[in-house]
Every structure is written in structure tokens, then in C-alpha cells.
Amino acid sequence: MLAEFEMIDAVEPPVCGGPELVERERELCALVTLVAQIRAGSGGVLAIEGRAGAGKTALLDVLAESSERAGALVLRATGAELERQLDWGVVRSLLDGRLGDRAPVPHVLLSIVSELAAARPVALIVDDHHWADAASQRWLAYLINRLAPMPVLVALASRPASGRPEWQAVVARPATTVLSISDLSPLGTARLVHDRLGTVRRGVSEACHHATGGNPFLLCELLAHFERRGERLTRPRQVQGIRPESVRRAVLLQLAQLGAASTDLCFAVAVLGRDATLTLAGELAGLDRAAAVRAADALSGAGVIRVDERLSLAHPLLHDVIEPEIPPAQRADWHPRAAGALISAGAGPSRIAPHLIATAPDQRPEVVSQLRCAAREKIAAGAPEAALACLRRALAEPPLPAELAGTLLELGEVEAVLVERGASEHLRAALELARVPAQRRRIARAIRGLAAPTLPGADEFGREDYAGAQRQIADALEGSAASGSRRARGLALCAGAELQLRLGRNRAAVADARAAASIFIDEPLVRALALCTLAVADGSLGPLERAERLTREQPVGPIRARVLLELGAALRRQGRGLEAGRQLREALDVADRCAAAALVSRAREELRLLGARPRRTRLSGAEALTPGERRVCRLAATGSSNREIAQALFLSVRTVETHLTHAYQKLCVNARADLAAALEAELDHSTSKSSSPGR
């Protein structure tokens, strides 16, 4: 009978090119052995166990192809959930009409297989054995015990199901080859990602493995999602929140096959997250203990959840697929119940907060208290983004009047740390409401930090101690990584850009400045400083012009002075003298007002290079007045008329009018009656500066 076939050692190896066959070398070797076995005239049994998507069908495909190439007759069938009640359904599909009018009784079916095997080896392959009807499962077990004299291979694939006696009867046989396939390792995932996408950035394959748990089906569908969209997968963050439609359909079909109880328990696990105990999940799903156990076993067998001390979805990708499918009314009911159960169990605020955030605001003081406590825990753990979500939800509750200032303060501080829009608004609102002196001082410090940001290493820059500045910046970067503070990281990058610029490392300065500018999108002052450094490093004018516009809201300050100075210098180098002079004179004025001596000196030097001879540092205020304007103003402030001033100073009336017009512009007054107050205020300011220590 077997003379027409080749010898065992000539068996061709199976084709191994499919993505589902990564890390399946041992299994493929077992398939070669089994095909050779039936060619030699012996029967064989193969049982493949694995979770949904692990690659069972891919191995059966390889087995079918290898068997056909070896000359065997391959007969295949697949179990289906909706056909489980149809007796003999899988057997009829497997024998493909060969039963005819005969009744499907075991000995008749056995004789059909014997007749087929008398002509050539036979491979009977059944996928999804767990969905096969009971009659077909019993007959397959009957056949397996009678294979010895026939060259017949029976190959079955099933999800793990320790409670099914028909399957246990198969895998318990000593002669059965059992292949338990698992998900891919991180290395296997990296191999598959490389095979599909080529070389990718560090962290991409790790993100794919985390999202899919190494499940080959989920991994292939995740990669196919990007391929179908024509989108290159270059950053780990792109993987987050992806919800391929093919995976969604497969998971929902799986849940429908498992039944309503399993679906509800799965939804409860998704809602509870890491707090999903069997008891709590069962209570939310409305299941008694026995029903919850059965549902959990079914979900675990299907590879949807993991059952350890707690229940959890098998892969993060499954959470992204399942969570949006939970009916809104069900979710709205379950989150408050989950929060209440956790509070009763003595859980900490951080565990309760996700459920409170998902509830609707309802003026409950205890919710505000829990969320504020959770925010403090998150900040201490270096997770300010999570703290921000807690505090925004607490403000929406809303807090009681006595708690409102504290809530606004904490929210504003976290928003400042994360460079979020609204920080200044919330801090100023808190200052208006606060009555406790210590709290008001804390709020004032936070507001000053926004208005006048301090770069790490600022003192060292002033002393030109660049090694010390580098240490300060490195410490600041390390601290920002531990605390999760985007503000601290952005300020450190800004300082790093300035350091690199002073050391002549312009390329590194550009990189740091761009990174800092991207962090401070909604904070104009620091963004302007980063853009200024960027422009100086790469010699471009555009970033300086944007920085000048960003600083107009704070017309007096060292950052504004620096921006105007660098813009004026850049315009001078381009030969645009008129525009440069205007910017440099304003830079000199602003630098002098904020006592930035180094900037004053540089502005004077730039003006001299332009050919100007600045006699005064100020463009406005009493210090900007010429001696003649000052004498006219003093007489006008005492009530003298223009004619009287002209006679007293031996000037024409027209000259007096011209001096007064210029003085009004510099002092920002509109009438003679305002002159006395303006001159007095400027005198007080000058006196206080001259009497300050160190001047």
C-alpha cells in the first residue's frame, strides 16, 4: 500500500513563512514527525491547545499543506458555536458527503475512514474542537482509540478547557502529541514587527507587545491597522488606544458565543480595572457566585481574561476594544457602585478616584475630599497628569465654598507643573477667595513663578560658572523625570539651550530650544525665551519676531528685554538700521527698568555699533525726560501757564508746547494736572533704587 510513497527521511519540511509561526519551531518539528509517521503506515493523534489568536489554525494549515504534499488525503472541518446543537455536524462536514444515505453510527464511520486509509494516508483535521457538537466529539474519541493499524492522523485544535471530558480523553492518551502554544515572547514580538515593518525605533516593538500581550492575531491586526491606513509606525505612543475594527468584530463575536453572563462579567472587569475581584465583578454583573465562576472560567478559556488573585483583561488592546462597547447607562450605574464598594472595603483614595471621575457631578463634599486626597497621592507618586484629572473632576462637583480656594490652588499648581492652560486663571481666582494668610502666600508664590520663571543654573550663568550650571540643569532634568513635571523639564531644557549656546554648541542649543518651545505652547514668556535662544543659535529672524509678539503682554521684564535686544541685533546685522534702532532703544529702556545691568550694557553697545549715541537709557517715565523737558514740567506742575514758563526760561511759547507734548508722551499723562503726581512717583522710585543695598 505504501510502496508508491517516498521514504520518511525524504519528507519535505513544512512551509514556515506565516507571521503566526514565529517562535513555533518546536511545533513545526512535531508536524514533520507526524506526517512522516502516517507515511510509514502508523496512526497518530495531535492535540493543539492555545488561547484565541495564538496561532492554532496557522499550525493546522501548515499540517494540511505538508500532508497533501506527502500524498495524504486531507479532510478538514471546523466547529461552530451556532451549530453545536446539530448532531454529527462536524463529522458530516469532515467526511464531505462520503456518508451517503448511511446512518452516522460509530462503526459505519470507522469503516469509511478505513476504506479511505486503505488507498493512501489520511489526515483528519478539526479546528475549534471546543465548538464541535457532542456526537462528533464522542466519535472522534472513539476513532482515536482504534487508529493503530491505519495510516490516519487525527489533528484537533481547541482552546484550553480542562472541564471537557471529551478533550481530556484525547490529551490524556500517552500516544497523543500535545502542543500547548502560548503567546509570543517580547523577542518573538520584535521579530514579527521587524518582519512586517522592517527596522523600527527603539520602544515600538515593546509597545506592541504590551498592547497585545504577544498574541499573534492581535499583533498582526494591530500592524495591519497601520498598513491599511498607510501610516508608518515610528513612535511607541501611536500604539495607545488603537482599536482595529477586525479585532473589535472578533472579540464581540467571541463574547456573543460565550453568552450574556460572560459578557456582563467581562464588562464588569473592564469597568473595575485592577480592582476586579471575582466577588465584586460578579456583584456588578448581577451574578451569583456559581454563575460568576462559570463565566470567569469561560472567559479565561477563551483568552479574554486572566484569573489570578484578581481578574484582568488578557491584553490592554482588549480593554481598548471592550470598554467602548459597555452601554452608557450600565457604565453610569456601575462606577458609583464600584466606588461605594471600594470605600466600604477600606480602599485608598487613589483606587477609588477612577470610579469617582467617571460619575456625574452631584454636589457631594465627600467626593471632593476623596479626589483631592487622591491627587496628593498621585503628585507624591510622580503622576501629575492623574492628579490633574482628579482635581478637575473635584472642581466640577463642585466643592463647598470653604474648600473652593484650596481646590483652585491645588488645580492651578498642577496645571502650572504640566504647563496647562488655565493655571494663571485658577490661581488668581484662588487668591480672590483665600482668607488664610499662609494659603494666600502660597498662592502668591505660585503666581510669581508663572510671571517670572527661574531657570536652573541662573546664578551660575551670572558668574559664568558653566560647569556649575550644567550640574544644576542635570539635577533639574533628573528631578523632572521623577516628578513628571513638564514645567521643570521645559525650564531645564531652556537653560540647557542657553548653556549650549554659550559653549558654542549651536546644534545642541537648537535641539534643546525647540524641545523647550514645544512644551511651553500656552506659556508665552518661557516659549519666547526658548524661541530667542533658538533664533540666536541658528541665525534665523522668524523665531525672534514671534518671541517679540509673545512678550508684548508683559512689557517690562528681563525676558522682554532679552528678546528686543536679540531682535534689534539681528536687524542691525541685516542692515535694517531704522527698525534695529527702534528695537534696541526699547530694549535699553526695558532692561534699565528691570535693573538688568548686563542687558543694559549690551543694548548700549549694539546702539553704538549702529551709530547711535544713546544719552538716556529710558524711553518713558521721568528718567526719559531731557533736562529742558524736566524744567518745563516742574514749572507746569506748580500751575504756571505756558507764557509764564516761556518768560521764566527764556524760551518761545511754541518750544514750551513742544516740550510739554513730548513730556506727556513719556510720562503717559494727558493733562497738566497729572504732571505733579507722575514726577513725584518717579522721584520716589529713583530714591528707593539709590538707597537699595549694593547699588
XYZ file of C-alpha atoms in Angstrom:
695
model
C 0.000 0.000 0.000
C 2.806 2.434 0.858
C 5.213 1.415 -1.857
C 4.225 4.302 -4.074
C 5.293 6.846 -1.479
C 8.760 8.135 -0.657
C 10.710 7.145 2.434
C 10.422 9.003 5.747
C 13.708 10.885 5.524
C 12.542 12.463 2.285
C 9.607 14.235 3.934
C 9.635 17.916 2.946
C 9.715 20.391 5.830
C 6.590 22.490 6.301
C 6.351 25.997 4.954
C 7.168 28.397 7.793
C 6.605 31.824 6.354
C 3.443 32.942 8.123
C 3.647 35.604 10.842
C 1.672 33.384 13.230
C 4.535 30.840 13.111
C 7.185 32.966 14.801
C 8.584 31.032 17.799
C 6.840 27.848 16.620
C 9.967 25.877 15.656
C 9.270 23.064 18.144
C 5.701 22.704 16.935
C 6.756 22.630 13.277
C 9.233 19.832 14.005
C 6.427 17.849 15.646
C 4.318 18.248 12.494
C 7.132 16.845 10.340
C 7.343 13.795 12.619
C 3.589 13.164 12.493
C 3.400 13.412 8.694
C 6.316 11.001 8.406
C 4.570 8.666 10.845
C 1.415 8.247 8.743
C 3.505 7.816 5.594
C 5.198 4.927 7.370
C 1.801 3.335 7.951
C 1.144 4.238 11.584
C -1.662 6.291 13.046
C -1.129 9.437 15.044
C -3.013 11.957 17.187
C -2.220 15.650 17.513
C -3.878 17.928 20.066
C -3.104 21.654 19.822
C -4.132 23.792 22.780
C -3.970 27.572 22.824
C -5.912 30.707 23.538
C -7.837 32.515 20.843
C -5.451 34.097 18.342
C -2.408 32.105 19.471
C -1.948 30.558 16.006
C -3.652 27.137 16.242
C -5.267 27.469 12.825
C -1.964 28.525 11.281
C -0.336 25.291 12.502
C -3.234 23.236 11.145
C -2.824 24.993 7.791
C 0.837 24.003 7.721
C -0.079 20.427 8.669
C -2.681 20.224 5.885
C -0.271 21.544 3.286
C 2.544 19.234 4.393
C 0.203 16.219 4.400
C -1.069 16.969 0.912
C 2.485 17.336 -0.407
C 3.280 13.963 1.166
C 0.393 12.381 -0.777
C -2.140 12.118 2.039
C -5.849 12.754 1.720
C -6.678 15.802 3.864
C -10.206 16.175 5.256
C -10.976 19.281 7.320
C -13.851 20.619 9.421
C -14.326 23.443 11.904
C -16.614 23.566 14.914
C -19.060 26.462 15.163
C -20.859 27.779 18.242
C -24.179 28.147 16.423
C -24.044 24.525 15.162
C -23.285 22.793 18.460
C -26.830 21.508 18.686
C -26.663 19.835 15.260
C -25.637 16.226 15.948
C -22.931 14.850 13.699
C -22.473 18.245 12.053
C -18.662 18.235 12.261
C -18.390 14.571 11.170
C -20.612 15.140 8.137
C -18.512 18.168 7.166
C -15.318 16.195 7.746
C -16.287 13.242 5.544
C -17.590 15.587 2.850
C -20.566 13.570 1.558
C -18.907 10.169 1.821
C -21.515 9.003 4.347
C -24.267 8.987 1.709
C -27.561 7.534 2.931
C -25.946 5.520 5.689
C -26.734 6.322 9.320
C -23.904 8.115 11.188
C -23.144 5.373 13.675
C -19.618 4.860 15.016
C -18.752 1.567 13.282
C -20.047 2.793 9.915
C -17.995 5.979 10.173
C -14.963 3.930 11.188
C -15.346 1.704 8.146
C -15.432 4.766 5.863
C -12.161 6.015 7.318
C -10.633 2.525 6.984
C -11.600 2.367 3.321
C -10.013 5.750 2.667
C -6.827 4.794 4.526
C -6.505 1.589 2.513
C -5.833 3.693 -0.562
C -3.488 6.302 0.950
C -2.701 8.021 4.265
C -5.455 10.220 5.674
C -5.244 13.414 7.755
C -8.456 14.301 9.593
C -8.167 17.891 10.834
C -10.739 19.517 13.124
C -10.332 23.143 14.184
C -12.242 24.698 17.109
C -12.922 21.284 18.632
C -14.418 23.057 21.650
C -17.340 24.190 19.453
C -17.933 20.762 17.850
C -21.235 19.025 18.580
C -21.193 16.374 21.317
C -21.844 13.448 18.940
C -18.894 14.375 16.748
C -16.636 14.832 19.785
C -17.578 11.370 21.100
C -16.964 9.722 17.730
C -13.552 11.376 17.351
C -12.599 9.952 20.768
C -13.907 6.559 19.588
C -11.830 6.760 16.392
C -8.637 7.777 18.185
C -8.686 4.572 20.233
C -8.769 2.484 17.007
C -6.091 4.163 14.889
C -3.139 1.840 15.461
C -3.431 -0.307 12.351
C -4.251 2.561 9.998
C -2.136 5.414 8.492
C -4.560 8.031 9.812
C -3.607 11.262 11.571
C -6.302 12.921 13.675
C -5.373 16.549 14.412
C -7.566 18.586 16.762
C -7.235 22.189 17.890
C -9.023 23.638 20.885
C -8.887 26.407 23.410
C -7.780 25.295 26.893
C -10.768 23.656 28.598
C -9.869 21.409 31.494
C -13.506 20.692 32.312
C -14.487 18.989 28.996
C -14.194 15.209 29.321
C -14.067 14.627 25.544
C -10.987 16.815 25.229
C -9.361 15.368 28.325
C -9.821 11.899 26.879
C -7.772 13.000 23.875
C -4.891 14.784 25.639
C -4.604 12.140 28.387
C -3.600 9.390 25.918
C 0.126 8.658 26.174
C 0.411 8.394 22.400
C -1.130 11.814 21.766
C 1.230 14.592 20.705
C 0.085 17.601 22.718
C 1.247 21.053 21.635
C 0.381 23.811 24.104
C 1.124 27.055 22.295
C 1.492 30.314 24.137
C 1.693 33.944 23.132
C 4.919 35.361 21.742
C 7.757 36.473 23.957
C 8.990 40.089 23.705
C 11.765 38.826 21.409
C 9.240 36.989 19.233
C 7.107 40.106 19.019
C 10.147 42.106 17.962
C 10.896 39.534 15.228
C 7.358 39.709 13.884
C 7.302 43.520 13.967
C 10.617 43.598 12.119
C 9.341 41.106 9.522
C 6.264 43.250 8.863
C 7.663 46.773 9.197
C 11.417 46.478 8.834
C 13.665 48.294 11.288
C 11.691 50.389 13.798
C 12.648 52.768 16.564
C 13.514 51.506 19.988
C 10.410 51.010 22.086
C 7.952 50.351 19.229
C 8.048 46.558 19.472
C 7.884 46.790 23.290
C 4.755 48.952 22.996
C 3.217 46.447 20.564
C 3.989 43.585 22.954
C 2.491 45.450 25.893
C -0.691 46.247 23.946
C -1.259 42.719 22.641
C 0.491 40.542 25.203
C 2.279 38.888 22.277
C -0.964 37.354 20.955
C -0.184 36.717 17.263
C -3.684 37.522 15.981
C -3.940 40.776 17.920
C -0.384 41.718 16.985
C -0.903 41.079 13.264
C -4.166 43.023 13.286
C -2.520 45.908 15.117
C 0.224 46.115 12.496
C -2.291 45.675 9.667
C -4.248 48.623 11.066
C -1.314 50.918 10.314
C -0.605 49.260 6.959
C -4.202 49.728 5.779
C -4.083 53.401 6.720
C -0.730 53.899 5.038
C 0.628 55.176 8.350
C 4.199 54.485 9.459
C 4.538 53.130 12.978
C 7.502 55.109 14.282
C 6.660 56.012 17.892
C 5.509 53.821 20.808
C 2.756 56.318 21.655
C 0.998 55.589 18.328
C 0.005 52.153 19.638
C -2.010 53.522 22.556
C -5.777 53.498 22.134
C -5.715 51.712 18.764
C -8.909 49.752 18.186
C -8.699 47.755 14.929
C -12.173 47.019 13.594
C -11.241 43.417 12.789
C -10.254 42.840 16.428
C -13.459 44.509 17.612
C -15.594 42.208 15.455
C -13.687 39.114 16.566
C -13.943 39.983 20.267
C -17.647 40.842 20.119
C -18.367 37.584 18.278
C -16.414 35.726 20.922
C -18.392 37.359 23.739
C -21.691 36.617 21.961
C -20.699 32.958 21.707
C -19.839 32.820 25.398
C -23.253 34.158 26.419
C -24.788 37.057 28.328
C -23.348 36.137 31.744
C -19.791 36.022 30.422
C -20.306 39.288 28.512
C -21.579 41.084 31.609
C -18.717 39.748 33.720
C -16.235 40.857 31.051
C -17.776 44.347 31.036
C -17.563 44.449 34.848
C -13.862 43.525 34.725
C -13.258 46.340 32.222
C -15.047 48.847 34.485
C -13.301 47.740 37.690
C -9.802 47.632 36.234
C -7.220 46.455 38.757
C -9.872 46.214 41.484
C -11.751 43.426 39.705
C -12.096 40.633 42.220
C -14.416 37.767 41.316
C -16.812 38.789 44.092
C -17.030 42.461 43.130
C -17.189 41.789 39.383
C -19.917 39.231 39.944
C -21.923 41.678 42.075
C -21.723 44.383 39.413
C -22.724 41.896 36.707
C -25.673 40.659 38.791
C -24.353 37.087 39.003
C -24.374 34.740 41.964
C -21.113 33.133 42.995
C -21.548 29.940 40.956
C -22.570 31.810 37.800
C -19.643 34.223 38.191
C -17.214 31.285 38.494
C -18.616 29.642 35.359
C -18.446 32.909 33.416
C -14.877 33.589 34.578
C -13.798 30.079 33.527
C -15.375 30.547 30.099
C -13.697 33.932 29.599
C -10.354 32.578 30.780
C -10.595 29.605 28.448
C -11.315 31.944 25.557
C -8.256 34.021 26.400
C -10.296 37.151 27.152
C -9.411 37.491 30.844
C -6.718 36.265 33.191
C -7.725 34.743 36.508
C -5.195 35.187 39.313
C -5.837 36.812 42.688
C -7.855 39.319 40.676
C -9.495 39.247 37.278
C -7.991 41.262 34.451
C -8.396 41.551 30.702
C -5.756 39.488 28.962
C -4.295 42.363 26.926
C -4.504 46.182 27.016
C -5.729 46.073 23.420
C -8.769 44.110 24.584
C -9.580 46.879 27.073
C -9.469 49.447 24.255
C -11.882 47.258 22.282
C -14.266 46.213 25.063
C -14.594 49.359 27.188
C -16.352 51.462 24.494
C -18.878 48.636 23.969
C -20.238 48.902 27.523
C -23.700 50.525 27.359
C -23.514 54.086 28.800
C -26.348 53.536 31.261
C -24.661 50.389 32.555
C -21.345 52.192 32.957
C -23.034 55.131 34.724
C -24.635 52.704 37.181
C -21.583 50.554 37.804
C -18.938 53.206 38.559
C -20.746 54.695 41.622
C -21.488 51.191 42.887
C -17.850 50.212 42.432
C -16.694 53.349 44.273
C -19.075 52.622 47.151
C -17.900 49.016 47.409
C -14.243 50.081 47.472
C -14.900 52.722 50.133
C -16.661 50.074 52.252
C -13.680 47.777 51.779
C -11.306 50.487 53.059
C -9.565 51.111 49.736
C -7.354 54.183 49.415
C -8.340 57.351 47.528
C -6.155 56.517 44.501
C -8.060 53.284 43.913
C -11.437 54.939 44.339
C -10.693 58.022 42.216
C -11.065 56.448 38.722
C -14.639 55.464 39.541
C -15.473 58.858 41.065
C -14.090 60.621 37.988
C -16.471 58.557 35.839
C -19.551 59.580 37.866
C -21.722 62.620 37.167
C -21.203 65.737 39.390
C -23.728 65.859 42.228
C -22.501 68.349 44.902
C -21.106 65.690 47.239
C -18.430 67.046 49.612
C -17.086 63.561 50.296
C -16.337 63.097 46.579
C -14.316 66.339 46.515
C -12.380 65.224 49.587
C -11.582 61.798 48.120
C -10.466 63.290 44.814
C -8.216 65.909 46.450
C -6.591 63.208 48.600
C -6.109 61.048 45.503
C -4.495 63.999 43.700
C -1.978 64.446 46.528
C -1.107 60.752 46.363
C -0.651 60.959 42.597
C 1.631 64.004 42.889
C 3.735 62.233 45.515
C 3.982 59.256 43.155
C 5.203 61.452 40.277
C 1.952 61.250 38.281
C 0.741 64.867 37.903
C -1.445 64.023 34.875
C -3.539 61.691 37.038
C -3.688 64.372 39.758
C -4.926 66.881 37.183
C -7.845 64.600 36.231
C -8.796 64.225 39.909
C -8.725 67.967 40.625
C -10.631 68.977 37.512
C -13.338 66.480 38.427
C -13.333 67.760 42.028
C -13.877 71.330 40.800
C -16.813 70.158 38.681
C -18.559 68.533 41.683
C -18.286 71.457 42.922
C -16.531 71.956 46.300
C -18.181 73.683 49.238
C -17.339 77.424 49.478
C -14.859 76.744 52.282
C -12.988 74.233 50.098
C -13.118 76.116 46.798
C -9.962 78.231 47.275
C -7.894 75.184 48.253
C -9.192 73.175 45.290
C -8.444 76.014 42.868
C -4.963 76.435 44.348
C -4.107 72.742 44.007
C -5.523 72.640 40.476
C -3.577 75.755 39.443
C -0.335 74.355 40.864
C -0.712 71.086 38.961
C -1.636 72.932 35.774
C 1.493 75.039 36.204
C 3.611 71.915 36.636
C 2.137 70.440 33.446
C 2.158 73.787 31.576
C -1.608 73.517 31.072
C -3.790 76.407 30.016
C -5.827 77.821 32.907
C -3.139 77.767 35.610
C -2.976 81.552 35.989
C -6.757 81.924 35.898
C -7.310 79.325 38.616
C -4.552 80.686 40.834
C -5.890 84.243 40.627
C -9.406 83.007 41.399
C -7.989 81.171 44.421
C -6.237 84.364 45.601
C -9.524 86.288 45.499
C -11.234 83.648 47.654
C -8.433 82.790 50.082
C -8.578 84.294 53.572
C -5.900 82.338 55.441
C -2.542 84.218 55.286
C -0.439 81.077 54.754
C -2.639 79.994 51.874
C -2.508 83.466 50.306
C 1.305 83.442 50.498
C 1.390 80.024 48.805
C -0.891 81.254 46.018
C 1.182 84.419 45.548
C 4.364 82.343 45.192
C 2.721 80.188 42.551
C 1.574 83.251 40.594
C 5.036 84.803 40.775
C 6.503 81.539 39.479
C 4.344 81.870 36.362
C 5.092 85.572 35.874
C 8.855 85.343 36.459
C 10.098 81.802 35.746
C 13.564 80.994 37.085
C 15.861 78.822 35.013
C 18.029 76.245 36.785
C 21.619 77.437 36.902
C 20.655 81.128 36.617
C 23.089 82.197 39.348
C 25.881 80.126 37.801
C 25.236 81.764 34.405
C 25.698 85.163 36.030
C 29.089 84.082 37.396
C 29.977 82.316 34.110
C 30.314 79.095 36.101
C 29.208 76.851 33.253
C 30.251 73.599 34.937
C 28.073 74.508 37.919
C 25.208 75.450 35.589
C 25.497 72.094 33.845
C 25.209 70.269 37.179
C 22.140 72.314 38.125
C 20.495 71.581 34.770
C 21.254 67.844 35.011
C 19.752 67.745 38.517
C 16.672 69.596 37.275
C 16.172 67.152 34.392
C 16.522 64.191 36.734
C 14.062 65.732 39.171
C 11.538 66.451 36.417
C 11.668 62.819 35.298
C 10.933 61.638 38.827
C 8.119 64.129 39.456
C 6.568 64.112 35.988
C 6.787 67.917 35.871
C 6.694 69.165 32.291
C 7.350 72.708 33.552
C 10.573 71.659 35.318
C 11.703 69.725 32.259
C 10.911 72.628 29.943
C 12.795 75.146 32.105
C 15.772 72.773 32.312
C 15.776 72.366 28.517
C 15.582 76.130 28.106
C 18.548 76.570 30.435
C 20.355 73.760 28.623
C 19.852 75.536 25.306
C 21.329 78.728 26.760
C 24.289 76.782 28.155
C 24.957 75.049 24.839
C 24.764 78.413 23.079
C 27.327 79.974 25.413
C 29.620 76.983 24.909
C 29.381 77.356 21.135
C 27.419 74.148 20.589
C 24.781 75.651 18.367
C 23.308 72.413 17.048
C 22.672 71.106 20.558
C 21.285 74.527 21.549
C 18.776 74.406 18.674
C 17.592 70.920 19.687
C 17.082 71.880 23.347
C 15.410 75.181 22.470
C 12.966 73.502 20.109
C 12.085 70.912 22.735
C 11.509 73.634 25.339
C 9.384 75.725 22.967
C 7.189 72.705 22.210
C 6.480 72.243 25.929
C 5.514 75.877 26.615
C 2.894 76.246 23.890
C 0.481 78.037 26.232
C 3.012 79.942 28.333
C 4.270 82.888 26.292
C 7.212 84.106 28.392
C 9.194 80.878 28.565
C 8.267 79.985 24.999
C 9.571 83.399 23.928
C 12.858 82.784 25.752
C 13.247 79.385 24.057
C 12.488 80.902 20.651
C 15.015 83.654 21.326
C 17.760 81.127 22.094
C 16.753 79.091 19.047
C 17.000 82.133 16.784
C 20.417 83.151 18.105
C 21.702 79.589 17.704
C 20.585 79.084 14.105
C 20.732 82.716 12.943
C 17.060 82.981 11.951
C 14.856 86.049 12.385
C 11.380 84.445 12.381
C 11.534 82.953 15.899
C 12.658 86.345 17.281
C 9.696 88.114 15.704
C 7.339 85.500 17.195
C 9.035 85.901 20.571
C 8.601 89.694 20.424
C 4.867 89.282 19.857
C 4.615 86.793 22.717
C 6.209 89.204 25.227
C 4.056 92.241 24.462
C 1.642 91.297 27.252
C 4.458 91.823 29.793
C 6.200 94.978 28.515
C 8.645 95.220 31.451
C 10.822 92.238 32.327
C 14.199 90.637 31.580
C 12.772 88.208 29.007
C 11.186 91.058 27.059
C 14.453 92.992 27.239
C 16.460 89.984 26.007
C 14.082 89.361 23.096
C 14.116 93.012 21.998
C 17.897 93.132 22.270
C 18.448 89.991 20.168
C 15.846 91.140 17.621
C 17.497 94.557 17.330
C 20.940 92.989 16.956
C 19.672 90.622 14.238
C 18.057 93.505 12.352
C 21.296 95.513 12.608
C 23.259 92.636 11.101
C 20.799 92.554 8.212
C 21.352 96.264 7.547
C 17.859 97.320 8.682
C 19.113 100.204 10.802
C 15.853 102.098 11.389
C 13.990 99.029 12.675
C 17.028 97.899 14.661
C 17.328 101.267 16.397
C 13.704 101.204 17.465
C 14.014 97.701 18.969
C 17.355 98.436 20.655
C 16.151 101.670 22.260
C 13.140 99.849 23.691
C 15.440 97.012 24.853
C 17.621 99.569 26.657
C 14.564 101.104 28.298
C 13.097 97.769 29.452
C 16.469 96.439 30.660
C 17.056 99.548 32.745
C 13.582 99.363 34.285
C 14.159 95.801 35.486
C 17.747 96.578 36.591
C 19.308 94.073 34.150
C 22.764 95.641 34.048
C 24.278 93.142 31.608
C 21.431 93.701 29.130
C 21.735 97.488 29.506
C 25.429 97.262 28.659
C 24.807 95.067 25.621
C 21.993 97.310 24.353
C 24.245 100.397 24.588
C 26.975 98.550 22.688
C 24.558 97.474 19.940
C 23.309 101.054 19.583
C 26.885 102.323 19.304
C 27.567 99.731 16.563
C 24.507 101.097 14.817
C 25.997 104.588 15.007
C 23.640 105.919 17.679
C 24.753 107.766 20.817
C 22.154 106.984 23.496
C 22.261 109.692 26.157
C 19.475 108.143 28.235
C 18.502 104.591 28.974
C 14.769 105.263 29.256
C 12.188 105.852 26.546
C 9.407 106.635 29.016
C 8.995 107.871 32.574
C 10.651 110.877 34.231
C 14.123 109.447 33.603
C 13.469 109.671 29.845
C 12.912 113.446 30.055
C 15.552 115.763 28.644
C 16.840 118.473 31.008
C 14.752 121.069 29.138
C 11.592 118.930 29.321
C 12.173 118.344 33.023
C 12.486 122.106 33.783
C 9.300 122.873 31.823
C 7.382 120.073 33.605
C 8.406 121.267 37.061
C 7.091 124.765 36.386
C 3.937 123.431 34.729
C 3.277 121.188 37.725
C 3.239 124.264 40.004
C 0.438 125.812 37.923
C 2.468 128.190 35.687
C 0.981 128.897 32.249
C 2.890 128.294 29.019
C 3.568 132.023 28.613
C 4.859 132.278 32.194
C 7.131 129.264 31.689
C 8.450 130.763 28.427
C 9.297 134.035 30.140
C 10.938 132.277 33.116
C 13.138 130.030 30.966
C 13.739 132.491 28.115
C 12.020 130.183 25.575
C 9.355 130.731 22.964
C 5.797 129.616 23.780
C 5.978 127.127 20.872
C 9.087 125.498 22.369
C 7.316 125.153 25.735
C 4.356 123.484 23.973
C 6.709 121.068 22.176
C 8.469 120.149 25.444
C 5.147 119.517 27.179
C 3.854 117.346 24.308
C 6.949 115.127 24.486
C 6.778 115.016 28.277
C 3.103 113.950 28.253
C 4.033 111.041 25.936
C 6.978 109.925 28.077
C 5.094 110.242 31.366
C 1.890 108.684 29.937
C -0.301 111.601 31.129
C -2.948 113.568 29.285
C -3.153 116.848 31.191
C -1.091 119.390 33.123
C -2.881 118.391 36.357
C -1.307 114.908 36.195
C 2.291 116.100 35.944
C 2.906 116.557 39.669
C 1.834 113.018 40.549
C 3.886 111.487 37.708
C 7.036 113.373 38.683
C 6.574 112.530 42.377
C 6.076 108.823 41.683
C 9.219 108.692 39.567
C 11.176 110.548 42.265
C 10.065 108.018 44.897
C 11.089 105.139 42.605
C 14.521 106.645 41.946
C 15.100 107.291 45.642
C 14.226 103.705 46.571
C 16.623 102.356 43.912
C 19.509 104.574 45.025
C 19.048 103.582 48.657
C 18.891 99.840 47.918
C 21.824 97.764 49.279
C 24.542 97.015 46.801
C 23.776 99.932 44.473
